[in-house]
Amino acid sequence: MASLRLFLCFFLFTASSVNIVCSRSLQKDHIALFVFGDSVYDPGNNNYIDTIARANYYPYGETFFKYPTGRFSNGRLIPDFIAEYANLPLIPPYLQPGNHEFTTGVNFASAGAGALSETNQGFVIDLKTQLSYFKKVAKQLRQELGDAEAMAFLSKAVYLINIGSNDYVLPFTSNSTVFQYFSKQQYVGMVIGNLTETIKEIHMEGGRKFGFRNFGSMGCIPLLKALVPGNTGSCFEQVNELAKLHNAALTEALEEMEIKLVQFKYSMHHLNIYLSELTKNPGRFGFKEVNKACCGSGPYRGISSCGGRRGVTEYELCSDPTQYFYFDSSHVSEKANKQIAQLMWSGPPNITGPYNLKAFFQL
């Protein structure tokens, strides 16, 4: 179990300068996609930092790309599908070397990152740093396009954000004493506080349309089920409790910002509802296995050994990832990502308010 804990720092989830080349005039209906978050959204930023939280080796990426890109899945992630539905190219990782034209957007997400800077500190691009990168992009856009056109561009863009899982899991998979000093409610308040401040900063730069998904039962993923004594199939309920508190606090914070921030709009996909229905009837969603990972080792293949690069060289790999909801111990398969992306794009019933992501790209 001690060796297992070494692998948990990158659950679910530096900088080089980037030249932005923008055309002097963009089409009126041009909309970009900016992405912030953790491994659920990271397309490979962690390939370019000093960390073990990487997925740039076999079998990651094998189903779609036919090579490892740094995505923690056998294929595409949610932002990849959203970009496709919006008729955008794949949104590149911010740290990818070379000169880029970011008028279609950019992805700042980093596997292992948290809303709190202390989460996996020194091994990830935390949310505060991701925000600083975005501000650099916004500044250079203003230099290239002029203030008025840059503001119009940033206000039409869509901002996907998914972060917090690592903040809630790490205290239970390390020697943290954080809950000796903070209640669960206080801790969730710190996570939501950092996230809220980031959203407000993006809003100040021009951001108006934000897309979120809440948390499902995080304590039920293979990685955490493998930690439950006796391997009874039970979930890690302390993490599930934090997820519920987070969902309630996030909804409250977003509703408040919708009132207070000028032209602020948000879309919320209720992942918890989707996962509840999936667990009851996997076949309805086209899955045969929703408890065990396709790639990994140990109970439920919950040890983070996929690819044999994290201290455990031996691992099991299923023959057909499309039958599995989870690809590795804490990340879902491409098929699952596509289903979630479709719901985020075109829901209801799992969308709060009148907006889904499709509507955002039509505004």
Coordinates of C-alpha atoms in Angstrom, one line a residue:
M1 CA 0.0 0.0 0.0
A2 CA 2.9 2.4 0.7
S3 CA 4.1 1.9 -2.9
L4 CA 0.6 2.5 -4.2
R5 CA 0.5 5.9 -2.5
L6 CA 3.5 7.0 -4.5
F7 CA 1.4 6.9 -7.6
L8 CA -1.6 8.8 -6.3
C9 CA -0.1 12.3 -6.6
F10 CA -1.2 12.5 -10.2
F11 CA -4.8 11.4 -9.6
L12 CA -7.2 12.4 -12.4
F13 CA -5.8 14.1 -13.1
T14 CA 7.7 26.0 -16.6
A15 CA 7.1 28.0 -18.8
S16 CA 8.5 28.9 -22.1
S17 CA 7.5 32.1 -23.9
V18 CA 5.0 31.7 -26.7
N19 CA 4.7 33.9 -29.7
I20 CA 1.1 34.6 -30.8
V21 CA 0.5 35.3 -34.4
C22 CA -3.0 36.8 -35.1
S23 CA -4.5 38.1 -38.2
R24 CA -5.3 41.8 -38.0
S25 CA -9.0 41.3 -38.5
L26 CA -11.1 38.3 -37.4
Q27 CA -14.4 37.3 -38.9
K28 CA -17.4 38.5 -36.9
D29 CA -18.6 35.0 -36.0
H30 CA -15.1 33.8 -35.0
I31 CA -15.1 32.0 -31.6
A32 CA -12.2 30.5 -29.8
L33 CA -11.9 27.9 -27.0
F34 CA -9.7 28.4 -23.9
V35 CA -9.3 25.5 -21.5
F36 CA -8.1 25.3 -17.9
G37 CA -7.9 22.3 -15.5
D38 CA -6.3 19.0 -14.7
S39 CA -5.6 15.7 -16.4
V40 CA -9.3 15.4 -17.5
Y41 CA -8.5 18.3 -19.9
D42 CA -4.7 18.2 -20.3
P43 CA -3.7 17.5 -24.0
G44 CA 0.0 17.2 -23.1
N45 CA 1.2 20.3 -21.3
N46 CA 2.8 18.0 -18.7
N47 CA 5.1 16.6 -21.5
Y48 CA 7.0 19.9 -21.2
I49 CA 7.5 20.1 -17.4
D50 CA 9.5 18.1 -14.9
T51 CA 6.9 15.7 -13.5
I52 CA 6.0 12.0 -13.3
A53 CA 2.4 12.9 -14.0
R54 CA 2.7 12.2 -17.7
A55 CA 0.9 10.0 -20.3
N56 CA 3.3 10.3 -23.2
Y57 CA 3.9 6.6 -23.5
Y58 CA 2.1 3.4 -24.7
P59 CA -0.8 2.6 -24.4
Y60 CA -2.1 6.1 -24.0
G61 CA -3.4 7.6 -27.2
E62 CA -3.4 4.3 -29.1
T63 CA -7.1 4.2 -30.1
F64 CA -7.4 7.4 -31.9
F65 CA -4.1 9.2 -32.4
K66 CA -2.2 5.9 -32.8
Y67 CA 0.6 7.4 -30.6
P68 CA 0.8 8.8 -27.1
T69 CA 0.1 12.6 -27.0
G70 CA 0.2 13.2 -23.3
R71 CA -3.6 12.8 -22.9
F72 CA -4.7 10.5 -20.0
S73 CA -6.9 8.3 -22.1
N74 CA -6.8 5.9 -25.0
G75 CA -7.9 8.7 -27.3
R76 CA -9.5 12.1 -27.3
L77 CA -10.6 14.2 -24.3
I78 CA -13.7 16.3 -23.7
P79 CA -12.2 19.5 -25.1
D80 CA -11.1 17.7 -28.2
F81 CA -14.7 16.7 -28.9
I82 CA -16.1 20.2 -28.0
A83 CA -13.6 21.7 -30.5
E84 CA -14.8 19.3 -33.2
Y85 CA -18.4 20.1 -32.6
A86 CA -17.6 23.8 -32.8
N87 CA -15.7 23.3 -36.1
L88 CA -12.4 24.2 -34.5
P89 CA -9.1 22.3 -34.8
L90 CA -7.7 20.5 -31.8
I91 CA -6.8 23.1 -29.2
P92 CA -3.0 22.9 -28.6
P93 CA -1.3 22.7 -25.2
Y94 CA 0.1 26.1 -24.2
L95 CA 3.6 24.7 -23.6
Q96 CA 3.9 23.0 -26.9
P97 CA 7.1 24.4 -28.5
G98 CA 7.0 26.5 -31.6
N99 CA 5.2 29.5 -32.9
H100 CA 1.4 29.2 -32.7
E101 CA -1.6 31.1 -34.0
F102 CA -3.9 31.0 -31.0
T103 CA -6.9 32.7 -32.5
T104 CA -8.7 29.4 -32.1
G105 CA -7.8 29.2 -28.5
V106 CA -5.3 27.4 -26.3
N107 CA -5.3 24.8 -23.5
F108 CA -3.5 25.5 -20.2
A109 CA -4.6 22.3 -18.3
S110 CA -2.1 20.3 -16.4
A111 CA -2.4 16.7 -15.1
G112 CA -2.3 16.7 -11.3
A113 CA -3.1 20.3 -10.9
G114 CA -5.4 21.7 -8.3
A115 CA -7.2 25.0 -7.5
L116 CA -4.9 25.2 -4.5
S117 CA -1.2 26.0 -5.3
E118 CA -0.1 23.5 -2.6
T119 CA -1.6 20.5 -4.4
N120 CA 1.2 18.5 -6.0
Q121 CA 3.3 21.7 -5.8
G122 CA 6.3 21.8 -8.0
F123 CA 5.1 19.0 -10.2
V124 CA 2.2 20.6 -12.0
I125 CA 0.9 23.9 -13.5
D126 CA -1.5 25.0 -10.8
L127 CA -4.6 27.1 -11.5
K128 CA -2.9 30.4 -10.5
T129 CA -0.1 29.7 -13.0
Q130 CA -2.6 28.7 -15.7
L131 CA -4.3 32.1 -15.2
S132 CA -1.0 33.9 -15.5
Y133 CA -0.4 32.2 -18.9
F134 CA -3.8 33.2 -20.0
K135 CA -3.1 36.8 -19.1
K136 CA 0.0 36.7 -21.3
V137 CA -2.1 35.4 -24.2
A138 CA -4.6 38.2 -23.6
K139 CA -1.9 40.9 -23.5
Q140 CA -0.3 39.7 -26.7
L141 CA -3.8 39.5 -28.4
R142 CA -4.3 43.2 -27.5
Q143 CA -0.9 44.0 -29.0
E144 CA -1.8 42.2 -32.2
L145 CA -5.4 43.0 -32.6
G146 CA -5.8 46.3 -30.7
D147 CA -7.8 46.7 -27.5
A148 CA -11.3 46.8 -29.0
E149 CA -11.0 43.8 -31.3
A150 CA -9.1 41.8 -28.6
M151 CA -11.9 42.5 -26.1
A152 CA -14.5 41.5 -28.6
F153 CA -12.6 38.3 -29.4
L154 CA -12.2 37.3 -25.7
S155 CA -15.8 38.1 -24.9
K156 CA -17.0 35.8 -27.7
A157 CA -14.7 33.0 -26.7
V158 CA -15.8 30.0 -24.6
Y159 CA -13.9 29.0 -21.4
L160 CA -13.9 25.4 -20.2
I161 CA -12.7 24.8 -16.6
N162 CA -12.4 21.5 -14.7
I163 CA -10.4 21.5 -11.5
G164 CA -10.6 20.5 -7.9
S165 CA -10.4 16.7 -7.9
N166 CA -6.8 16.5 -7.0
D167 CA -7.3 19.0 -4.1
Y168 CA -9.8 16.6 -2.6
V169 CA -8.0 13.3 -3.1
L170 CA -4.5 14.3 -2.1
P171 CA -5.2 14.7 1.6
F172 CA -6.3 11.1 1.8
T173 CA -3.4 9.7 -0.2
S174 CA -0.6 11.5 1.5
N175 CA 0.5 12.3 5.0
S176 CA -1.5 15.5 5.0
T177 CA -2.8 16.9 8.2
V178 CA -5.0 19.5 6.6
F179 CA -8.2 18.2 8.1
Q180 CA -6.8 18.6 11.6
Y181 CA -6.9 22.3 11.0
F182 CA -9.8 22.8 8.6
S183 CA -13.3 21.3 8.5
K184 CA -14.4 19.8 5.2
Q185 CA -16.6 22.8 4.6
Q186 CA -13.7 25.2 5.2
Y187 CA -11.4 23.2 2.9
V188 CA -14.0 23.2 0.1
G189 CA -14.4 26.9 0.6
M190 CA -10.7 27.5 -0.1
V191 CA -10.9 25.4 -3.3
I192 CA -14.0 27.3 -4.5
G193 CA -12.5 30.6 -3.4
N194 CA -9.5 30.1 -5.6
L195 CA -11.6 28.9 -8.5
T196 CA -14.0 31.9 -8.1
E197 CA -11.1 34.4 -8.1
T198 CA -9.7 32.8 -11.3
I199 CA -13.1 33.1 -13.0
K200 CA -13.3 36.8 -12.0
E201 CA -9.8 37.5 -13.3
I202 CA -10.7 35.8 -16.7
H203 CA -13.9 37.9 -16.7
M204 CA -11.8 41.1 -16.2
E205 CA -9.8 40.2 -19.2
G206 CA -13.0 39.8 -21.3
G207 CA -14.3 36.3 -20.6
R208 CA -18.0 36.0 -20.5
K209 CA -19.1 32.4 -21.4
F210 CA -17.9 29.6 -19.1
G211 CA -18.5 25.8 -19.2
F212 CA -18.3 23.5 -16.2
R213 CA -19.1 20.0 -15.1
N214 CA -19.7 19.1 -11.5
F215 CA -18.2 16.1 -9.8
G216 CA -19.6 12.6 -9.7
S217 CA -18.9 10.1 -7.0
M218 CA -15.1 10.5 -7.1
G219 CA -14.6 8.0 -4.4
C220 CA -16.0 5.3 -6.7
I221 CA -13.2 5.4 -9.3
P222 CA -11.0 2.2 -9.4
L223 CA -8.0 4.0 -7.8
L224 CA -9.9 4.9 -4.7
K225 CA -12.0 1.7 -4.5
A226 CA -8.7 -0.2 -4.4
L227 CA -7.8 1.7 -1.2
V228 CA -10.9 0.6 0.7
P229 CA -10.0 -2.2 3.2
G230 CA -11.0 -5.7 2.1
N231 CA -11.7 -4.7 -1.5
T232 CA -15.4 -5.1 -0.9
G233 CA -16.4 -2.9 -3.9
S234 CA -17.3 -0.1 -1.6
C235 CA -16.5 3.5 -2.5
F236 CA -14.2 5.9 -0.6
E237 CA -17.0 7.8 1.0
Q238 CA -15.0 10.7 2.5
V239 CA -14.0 11.8 -1.0
N240 CA -17.6 11.4 -2.1
E241 CA -18.7 13.7 0.7
L242 CA -16.2 16.4 -0.4
A243 CA -17.5 16.1 -4.0
K244 CA -21.1 16.7 -2.9
L245 CA -20.0 19.8 -0.8
H246 CA -18.0 21.0 -3.8
N247 CA -21.0 20.7 -6.2
A248 CA -23.3 22.7 -3.9
A249 CA -20.7 25.4 -3.3
L250 CA -19.8 25.7 -7.0
T251 CA -23.4 26.1 -8.0
E252 CA -23.9 28.8 -5.3
A253 CA -20.8 30.6 -6.4
L254 CA -21.8 30.6 -10.1
E255 CA -25.3 31.8 -9.4
E256 CA -23.9 34.7 -7.4
M257 CA -21.4 35.6 -10.2
E258 CA -24.2 35.4 -12.7
I259 CA -26.0 38.2 -10.8
K260 CA -22.9 40.3 -10.0
L261 CA -20.6 40.1 -13.1
V262 CA -21.5 41.9 -16.3
Q263 CA -22.8 39.5 -19.0
F264 CA -21.5 36.5 -17.1
K265 CA -23.0 33.3 -18.4
Y266 CA -22.3 29.7 -17.5
S267 CA -23.2 26.1 -18.5
M268 CA -23.1 23.3 -16.0
H269 CA -23.1 19.7 -16.9
H270 CA -24.4 17.5 -14.1
L271 CA -21.9 14.7 -14.3
N272 CA -23.2 13.2 -11.1
I273 CA -26.6 12.5 -12.8
Y274 CA -24.9 10.8 -15.8
L275 CA -22.7 8.6 -13.6
S276 CA -25.7 7.6 -11.4
E277 CA -27.6 6.5 -14.5
L278 CA -24.5 4.8 -16.0
T279 CA -23.9 2.8 -12.8
K280 CA -27.5 1.5 -12.8
N281 CA -27.6 0.5 -16.4
P282 CA -24.2 0.4 -18.1
G283 CA -25.6 -1.4 -21.2
R284 CA -27.8 1.5 -22.0
F285 CA -24.6 3.6 -22.6
G286 CA -22.8 0.8 -24.4
F287 CA -20.4 -0.3 -21.7
K288 CA -19.8 -3.8 -20.2
E289 CA -17.4 -2.7 -17.4
V290 CA -17.9 0.3 -15.2
N291 CA -16.0 -0.7 -12.1
K292 CA -12.7 -2.0 -13.4
A293 CA -10.2 0.0 -15.5
C294 CA -9.0 -1.2 -18.9
C295 CA -5.4 -0.6 -18.0
G296 CA -3.6 -1.0 -14.6
S297 CA -3.0 -3.6 -12.0
G298 CA -4.3 -4.8 -8.6
P299 CA -7.9 -4.7 -7.4
Y300 CA -10.2 -3.1 -10.1
R301 CA -6.9 -2.3 -11.9
G302 CA -6.8 0.6 -9.5
I303 CA -3.1 0.8 -9.1
S304 CA -1.7 3.5 -11.4
S305 CA 0.7 1.3 -13.3
C306 CA -0.7 1.7 -16.8
G307 CA 2.2 1.7 -19.2
G308 CA 4.7 0.5 -16.5
R309 CA 6.4 3.9 -16.0
R310 CA 5.4 4.8 -12.5
G311 CA 7.4 2.3 -10.4
V312 CA 5.3 -0.8 -11.2
T313 CA 6.4 -2.3 -14.5
E314 CA 3.8 -5.0 -14.9
Y315 CA 0.2 -4.1 -15.8
E316 CA -2.8 -5.5 -17.5
L317 CA -4.4 -4.1 -20.6
C318 CA -7.9 -5.0 -21.9
S319 CA -8.4 -6.0 -25.5
D320 CA -11.2 -3.5 -26.2
P321 CA -11.3 -0.1 -24.4
T322 CA -14.7 0.7 -25.9
Q323 CA -16.2 -1.8 -23.5
Y324 CA -14.7 0.0 -20.5
F325 CA -15.9 3.3 -18.9
Y326 CA -12.5 3.8 -17.2
F327 CA -9.3 3.5 -19.3
D328 CA -6.9 3.7 -16.4
S329 CA -7.2 3.8 -12.6
S330 CA -8.6 7.4 -12.6
H331 CA -9.4 8.5 -16.1
V332 CA -12.2 7.5 -18.4
S333 CA -12.0 6.1 -21.9
E334 CA -12.4 8.0 -25.2
K335 CA -15.9 6.6 -25.6
A336 CA -16.9 8.0 -22.2
N337 CA -15.3 11.3 -22.9
K338 CA -17.3 11.5 -26.1
Q339 CA -20.6 10.8 -24.3
I340 CA -19.9 13.4 -21.7
A341 CA -18.9 16.0 -24.3
Q342 CA -22.1 15.3 -26.3
L343 CA -24.2 16.0 -23.1
M344 CA -22.2 19.2 -22.4
W345 CA -22.6 20.3 -26.0
S346 CA -26.3 19.6 -26.6
G347 CA -28.0 19.0 -23.2
P348 CA -30.5 19.3 -21.4
P349 CA -31.5 17.5 -19.3
N350 CA -28.1 17.8 -17.6
I351 CA -27.6 21.5 -18.2
T352 CA -28.3 24.3 -15.7
G353 CA -30.1 27.3 -17.1
P354 CA -30.8 28.1 -20.8
Y355 CA -27.3 27.5 -21.9
N356 CA -25.4 24.6 -23.2
L357 CA -22.1 24.8 -25.0
K358 CA -23.7 24.6 -28.4
A359 CA -25.7 27.7 -27.5
F360 CA -22.5 29.5 -26.4
F361 CA -20.9 29.0 -29.8
Q362 CA -24.0 30.5 -31.4
L363 CA -24.2 33.6 -29.3

